[in-house]
XYZ file of C-alpha atoms in Angstrom:
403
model
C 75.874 190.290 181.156
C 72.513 191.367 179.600
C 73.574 189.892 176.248
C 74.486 186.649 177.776
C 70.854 186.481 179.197
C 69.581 187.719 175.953
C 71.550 184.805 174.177
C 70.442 182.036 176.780
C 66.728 183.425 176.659
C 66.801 183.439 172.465
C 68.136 179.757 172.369
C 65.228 178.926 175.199
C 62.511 180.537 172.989
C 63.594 178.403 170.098
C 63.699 175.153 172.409
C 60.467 175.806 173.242
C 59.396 176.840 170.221
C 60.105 173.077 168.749
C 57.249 171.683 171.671
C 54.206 173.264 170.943
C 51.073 171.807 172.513
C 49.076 169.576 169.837
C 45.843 168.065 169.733
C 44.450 165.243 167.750
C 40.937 164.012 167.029
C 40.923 160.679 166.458
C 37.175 159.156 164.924
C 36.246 155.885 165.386
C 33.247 153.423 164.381
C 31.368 156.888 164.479
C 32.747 158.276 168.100
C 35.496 161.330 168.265
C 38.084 161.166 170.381
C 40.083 164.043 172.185
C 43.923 163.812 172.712
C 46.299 166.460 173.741
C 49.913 165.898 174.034
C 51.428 168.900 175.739
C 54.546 171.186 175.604
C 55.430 169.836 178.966
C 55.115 165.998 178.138
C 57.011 166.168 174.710
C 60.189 167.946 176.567
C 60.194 165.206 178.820
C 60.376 162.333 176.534
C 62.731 164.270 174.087
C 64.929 164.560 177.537
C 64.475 160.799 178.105
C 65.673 160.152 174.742
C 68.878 162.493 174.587
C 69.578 160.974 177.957
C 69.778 157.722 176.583
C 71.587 158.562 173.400
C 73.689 160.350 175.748
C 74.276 157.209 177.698
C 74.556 155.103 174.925
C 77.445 157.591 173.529
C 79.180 157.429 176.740
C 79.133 153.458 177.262
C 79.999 153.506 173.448
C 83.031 155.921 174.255
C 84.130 153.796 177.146
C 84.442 150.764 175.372
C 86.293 152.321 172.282
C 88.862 153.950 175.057
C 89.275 150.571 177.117
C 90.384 148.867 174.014
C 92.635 151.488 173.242
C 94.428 151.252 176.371
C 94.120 147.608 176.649
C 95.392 146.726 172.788
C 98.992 147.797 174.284
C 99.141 145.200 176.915
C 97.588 142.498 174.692
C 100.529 142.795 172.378
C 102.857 143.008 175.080
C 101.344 139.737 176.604
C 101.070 138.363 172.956
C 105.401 139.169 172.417
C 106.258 137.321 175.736
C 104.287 134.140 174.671
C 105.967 134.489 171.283
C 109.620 135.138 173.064
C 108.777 131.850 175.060
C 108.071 129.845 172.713
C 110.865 130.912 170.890
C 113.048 130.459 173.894
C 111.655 126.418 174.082
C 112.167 125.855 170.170
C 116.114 127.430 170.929
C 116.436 125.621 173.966
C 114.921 121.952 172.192
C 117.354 122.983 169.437
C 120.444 123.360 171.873
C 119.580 120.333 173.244
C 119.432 118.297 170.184
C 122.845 119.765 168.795
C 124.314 119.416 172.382
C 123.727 115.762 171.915
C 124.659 115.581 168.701
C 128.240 117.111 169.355
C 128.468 114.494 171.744
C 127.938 111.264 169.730
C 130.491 112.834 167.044
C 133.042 113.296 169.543
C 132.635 110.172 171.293
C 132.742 109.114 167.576
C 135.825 110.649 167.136
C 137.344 109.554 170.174
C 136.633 106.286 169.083
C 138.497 106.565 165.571
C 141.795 108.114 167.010
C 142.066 105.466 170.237
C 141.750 102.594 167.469
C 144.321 104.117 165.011
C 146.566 104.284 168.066
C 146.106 101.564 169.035
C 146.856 99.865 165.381
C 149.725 101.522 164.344
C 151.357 102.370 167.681
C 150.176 100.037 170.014
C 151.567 101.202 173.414
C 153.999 103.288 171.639
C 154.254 106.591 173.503
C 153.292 109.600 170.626
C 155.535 112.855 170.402
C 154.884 115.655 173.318
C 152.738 118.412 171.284
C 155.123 121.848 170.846
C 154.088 124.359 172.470
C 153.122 128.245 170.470
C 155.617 130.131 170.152
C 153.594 133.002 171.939
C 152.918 130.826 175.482
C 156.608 129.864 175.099
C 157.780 133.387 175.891
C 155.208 134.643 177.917
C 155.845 132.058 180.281
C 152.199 131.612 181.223
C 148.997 130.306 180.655
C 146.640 132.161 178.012
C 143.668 134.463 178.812
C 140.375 132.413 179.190
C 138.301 132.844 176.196
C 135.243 130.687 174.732
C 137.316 127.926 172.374
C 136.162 127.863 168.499
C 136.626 124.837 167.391
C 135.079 122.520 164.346
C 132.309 121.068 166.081
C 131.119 123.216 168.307
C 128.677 125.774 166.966
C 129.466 129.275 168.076
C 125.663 130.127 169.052
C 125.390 127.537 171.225
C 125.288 128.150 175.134
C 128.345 128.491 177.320
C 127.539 125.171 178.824
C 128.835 123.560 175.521
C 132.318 125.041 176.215
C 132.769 121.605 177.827
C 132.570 120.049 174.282
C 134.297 122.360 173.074
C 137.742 121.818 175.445
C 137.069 118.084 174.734
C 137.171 118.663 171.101
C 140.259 120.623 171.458
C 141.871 117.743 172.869
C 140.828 115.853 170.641
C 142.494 117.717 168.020
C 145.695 118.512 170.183
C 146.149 114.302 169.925
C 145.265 114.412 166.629
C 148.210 116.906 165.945
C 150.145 114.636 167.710
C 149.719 111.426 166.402
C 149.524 113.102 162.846
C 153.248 114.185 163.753
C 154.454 110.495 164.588
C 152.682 109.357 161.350
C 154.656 111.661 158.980
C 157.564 111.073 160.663
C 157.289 107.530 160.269
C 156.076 107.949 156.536
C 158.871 110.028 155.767
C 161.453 107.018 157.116
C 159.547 104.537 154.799
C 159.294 107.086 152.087
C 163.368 107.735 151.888
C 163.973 103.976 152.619
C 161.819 103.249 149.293
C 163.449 105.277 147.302
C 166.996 104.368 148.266
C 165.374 100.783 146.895
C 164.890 102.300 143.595
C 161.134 103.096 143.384
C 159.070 105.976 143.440
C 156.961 106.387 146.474
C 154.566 108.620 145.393
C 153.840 106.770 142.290
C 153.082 103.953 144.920
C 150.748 105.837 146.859
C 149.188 106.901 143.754
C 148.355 103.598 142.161
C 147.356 101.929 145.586
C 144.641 105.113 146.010
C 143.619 103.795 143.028
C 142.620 99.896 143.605
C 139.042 101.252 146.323
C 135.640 101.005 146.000
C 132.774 100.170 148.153
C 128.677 101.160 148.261
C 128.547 104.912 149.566
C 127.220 104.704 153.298
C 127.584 108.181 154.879
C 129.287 109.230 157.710
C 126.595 108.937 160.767
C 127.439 112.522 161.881
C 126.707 115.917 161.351
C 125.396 116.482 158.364
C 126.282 113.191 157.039
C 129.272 113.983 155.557
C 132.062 111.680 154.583
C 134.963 115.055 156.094
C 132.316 114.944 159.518
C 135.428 114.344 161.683
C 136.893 117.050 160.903
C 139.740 118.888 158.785
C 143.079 117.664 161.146
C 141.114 114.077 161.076
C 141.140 113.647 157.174
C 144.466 114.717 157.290
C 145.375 112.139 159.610
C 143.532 109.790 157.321
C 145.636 110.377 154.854
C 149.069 110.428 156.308
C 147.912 106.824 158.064
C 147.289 106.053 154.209
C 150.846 106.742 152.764
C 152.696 105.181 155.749
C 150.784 102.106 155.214
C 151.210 101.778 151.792
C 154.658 102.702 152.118
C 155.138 100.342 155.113
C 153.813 97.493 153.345
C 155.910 97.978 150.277
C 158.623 98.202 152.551
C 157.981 94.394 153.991
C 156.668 93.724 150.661
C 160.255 94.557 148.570
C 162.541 90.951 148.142
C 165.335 91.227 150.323
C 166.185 87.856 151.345
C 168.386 85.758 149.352
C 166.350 83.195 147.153
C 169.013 80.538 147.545
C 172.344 80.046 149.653
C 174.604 80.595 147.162
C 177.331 82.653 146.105
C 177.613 83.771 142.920
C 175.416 84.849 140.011
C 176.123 84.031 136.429
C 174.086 85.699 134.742
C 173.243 89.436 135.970
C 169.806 91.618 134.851
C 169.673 93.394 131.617
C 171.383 93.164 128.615
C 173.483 90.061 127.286
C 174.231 87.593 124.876
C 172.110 84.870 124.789
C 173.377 81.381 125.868
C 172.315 79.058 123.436
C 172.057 81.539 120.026
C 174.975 84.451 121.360
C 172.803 86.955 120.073
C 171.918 90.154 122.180
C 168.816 89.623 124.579
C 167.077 91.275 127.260
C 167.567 89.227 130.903
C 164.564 89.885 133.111
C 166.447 88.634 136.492
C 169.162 87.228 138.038
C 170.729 83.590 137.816
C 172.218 81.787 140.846
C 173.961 78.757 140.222
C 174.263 75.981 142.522
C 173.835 72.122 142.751
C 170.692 70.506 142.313
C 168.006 70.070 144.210
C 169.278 73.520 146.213
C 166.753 74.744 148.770
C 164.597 78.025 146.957
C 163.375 80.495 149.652
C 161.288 83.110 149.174
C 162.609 86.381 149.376
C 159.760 87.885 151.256
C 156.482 87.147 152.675
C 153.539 86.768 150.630
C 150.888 84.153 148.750
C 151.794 81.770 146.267
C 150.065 82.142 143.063
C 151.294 79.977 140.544
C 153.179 76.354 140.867
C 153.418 74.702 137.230
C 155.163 75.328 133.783
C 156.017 78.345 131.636
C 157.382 78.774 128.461
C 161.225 79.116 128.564
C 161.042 79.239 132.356
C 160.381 75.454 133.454
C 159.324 75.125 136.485
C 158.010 77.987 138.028
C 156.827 78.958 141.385
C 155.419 82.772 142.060
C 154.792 84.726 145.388
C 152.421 87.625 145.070
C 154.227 90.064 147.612
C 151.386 92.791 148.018
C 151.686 96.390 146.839
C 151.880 95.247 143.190
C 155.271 93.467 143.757
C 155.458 89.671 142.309
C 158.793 87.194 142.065
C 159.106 84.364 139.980
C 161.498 81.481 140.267
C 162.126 79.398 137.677
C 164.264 76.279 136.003
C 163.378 74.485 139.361
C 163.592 70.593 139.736
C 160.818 70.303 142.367
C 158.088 72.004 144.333
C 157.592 72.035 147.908
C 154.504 74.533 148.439
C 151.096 74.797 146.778
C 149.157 77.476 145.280
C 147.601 79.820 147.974
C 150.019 79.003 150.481
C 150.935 82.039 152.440
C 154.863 81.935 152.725
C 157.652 83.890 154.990
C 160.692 85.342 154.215
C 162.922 82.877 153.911
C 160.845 79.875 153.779
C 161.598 77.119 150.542
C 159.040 76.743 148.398
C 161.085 75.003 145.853
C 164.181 72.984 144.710
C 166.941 74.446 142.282
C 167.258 72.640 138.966
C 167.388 73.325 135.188
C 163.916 72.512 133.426
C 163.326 74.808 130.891
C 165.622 76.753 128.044
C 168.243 76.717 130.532
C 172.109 75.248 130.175
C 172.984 73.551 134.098
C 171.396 73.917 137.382
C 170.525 77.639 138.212
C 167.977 79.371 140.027
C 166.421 82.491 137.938
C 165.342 85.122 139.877
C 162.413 87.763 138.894
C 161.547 90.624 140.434
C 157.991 92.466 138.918
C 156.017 95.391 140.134
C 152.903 95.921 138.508
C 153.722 93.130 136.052
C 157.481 94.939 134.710
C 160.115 93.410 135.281
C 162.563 94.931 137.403
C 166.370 94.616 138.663
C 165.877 92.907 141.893
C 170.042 93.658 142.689
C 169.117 96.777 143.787
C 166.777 94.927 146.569
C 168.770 92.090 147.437
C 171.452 94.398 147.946
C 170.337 96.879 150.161
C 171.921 99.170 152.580
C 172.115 98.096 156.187
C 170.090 101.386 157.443
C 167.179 100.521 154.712
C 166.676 97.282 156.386
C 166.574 98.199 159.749
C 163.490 100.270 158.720
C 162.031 97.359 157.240
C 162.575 95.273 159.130
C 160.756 97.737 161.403
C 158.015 98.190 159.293
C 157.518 94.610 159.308
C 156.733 94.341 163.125
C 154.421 97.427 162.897
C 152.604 95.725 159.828
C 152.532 92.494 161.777
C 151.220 94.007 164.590
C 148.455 96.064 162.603
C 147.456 92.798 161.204
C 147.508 90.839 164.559
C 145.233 93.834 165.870
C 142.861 93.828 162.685
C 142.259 89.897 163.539
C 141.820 90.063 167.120
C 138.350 92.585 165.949
């Protein structure tokens, strides 16, 4: 205890010993002035001052810890504006998407009622088969978000409705896809039983487009926008059309009521020389003046003269296909007269390198000549798919013209 008052009473002498009383003589103009500052006073303003330092410390302190504490809830407050706005740009963003789904569907939905509607009119489409998996289990399948082409994953339940509308979309586009193939594959065999190769004719018609490039108004602006099963469809629609049209396109119809030919395609001797020579067609003989019909519908081209041929009269079929019918004694259409099948467009005769009244009989496709037997003498089953490819073509074009 002693040498705690001992240690309090040293550190008090030394305090004190720092205030000592002073005094100062100060001389002016001649006259000396007395001032004392004390112990006493000196300790008193040295208190003032460590009290305000001390102050001035604490304020400082108090300041320093309130922004300590309050940094925390400033950054906190700072995230949730950021996660807000963040939340408006997502929300703006869903919107935008949300609306863009729905012009590409509506887009879509657009494109399948009008091929429909074109190719198979009020023709009811093939029921969609169901999975193999629903067809044993007898029931419905488990709920689950749908994942379709269009609808982006991210996007908030609420889209699910675009997304079921999508898949229906592409459950009709399944379907309809079905009924196309099906009806390309009748044309297809139906063509070939005529002789030609139908993907060679597919091929070369793929070949005759062209256009300026105006993108697709949807998503992304791509020309595939509608989708995967759509471009599909596109082409399928593409093949039974071309092989539709050949179909109606191929001369099947007799040129001329008669009943014999004289003169048969390929090789023979010639009639005026004997020697061997190549015969592009077939002759029909007949009297003349004989009523010439055109073997299937199309535009006239050409009414006048050739070499060797006489008179000539040719119907541009479509599809590449051509016939030309020649030695004629008389014309009764014009050029760019669109005929039908079995409509006369000329009279029989025997102009030209020919020996009596005939009809010759061409058949080209892409400018060869081919044997048109094999056309004129098709099978009954080949005809009655042309014959309905010709009311579906008809109809397509009746549709086309209405727009």
């Amino acid at each position: 205890m002693s040498s705690q008052s001992s240690g309090l009473r040293h550190w008090r002498q030394r305090f004190s010993a720092l205030f000592q009383d002073h005094e100062i003589f100060i001389r002016t103009h001649g006259h000396v002035r007395f001032l004392r500052i004390s112990a006493v006073w000196q300790k008193r303003v040295a208190l003032i001052a460590g009290s305000v330092l001390l102050v001035w410390a604490g304020i400082t302190l108090a300041v320093f810890v309130n922004q300590l504490l309050t940094s925390g809830e400033r950054a906190e407050v700072a995230a949730k504006q950021a996660a807000a706005a963040a939340a408006e740009a997502r929300i703006a963003h869903y919107r935008d998407r949300v609306g863009e789904i729905a012009a590409d569907l509506d887009e879509r939905q657009a494109q399948l009622e009008e091929w429909q509607k074109d190719y198979f009119g009020k023709e009811a489409l093939p029921a969609a088969a169901p999975s193999d998996a629903n067809a044993e289990a007898g029931a419905k399948p488990a709920a689950k978000p749908l994942e379709t082409s269009a609808i982006d994953p991210r996007l908030p339940p609420e889209a699910q409705t675009l997304a079921r509308l999508e898949a229906r979309q592409e459950a009709f586009s399944a379907r309809l896809l079905a009924a196309v193939t099906a009806r390309a594959a009748k044309a297809e065999t139906a063509v070939a039983q005529l002789g030609l190769d139908p993907s060679s004719l597919v091929r070369n018609a793929a070949t005759g487009r062209g256009g300026p490039f105006i993108p697709f108004r949807g998503r992304k602006g791509q020309a595939g926008a509608l989708g995967k099963s759509f471009a599909a469809l596109e082409g399928a629609l593409f093949r039974m059309e071309v092989l539709e049209r050949t179909l109606v396109a191929i001369p099947s119809g007799q040129p001329a009521h008669v009943l014999m030919l004289s003169s048969s395609y390929g090789y023979r001797s010639d009639p005026f020389t004997g020697a061997g020579a190549m015969h592009a067609g077939l002759d029909f003989p007949g009297p003349l003046g004989t009523p010439i019909l055109a073997a299937a519908p199309g535009r006239v081209v050409f009414v006048g003269q050739k070499s060797g041929y006489g008179n000539v009269v040719e119907v541009d079929h479509g599809q590449g296909i051509l016939t030309r019918y020649a030695h004629l004694s008389g014309f009764t259409t014009q050029v760019g007269t669109q005929v039908t099948a079995g409509q006369q467009i000329a009279k029989m005769g025997s102009t030209g390198r020919s020996t009596g009244s005939h009809l010759h009989f061409e058949v080209r496709l892409n400018g060869v000549a081919v044997n048109p037997r094999r056309f004129l003498e098709a099978k009954a089953d080949v005809l009655e798919v042309k014959d309905d490819a010709r009311q579906r073509v008809g109809a397509l074009a009746a549709n086309r013209g209405a727009r």
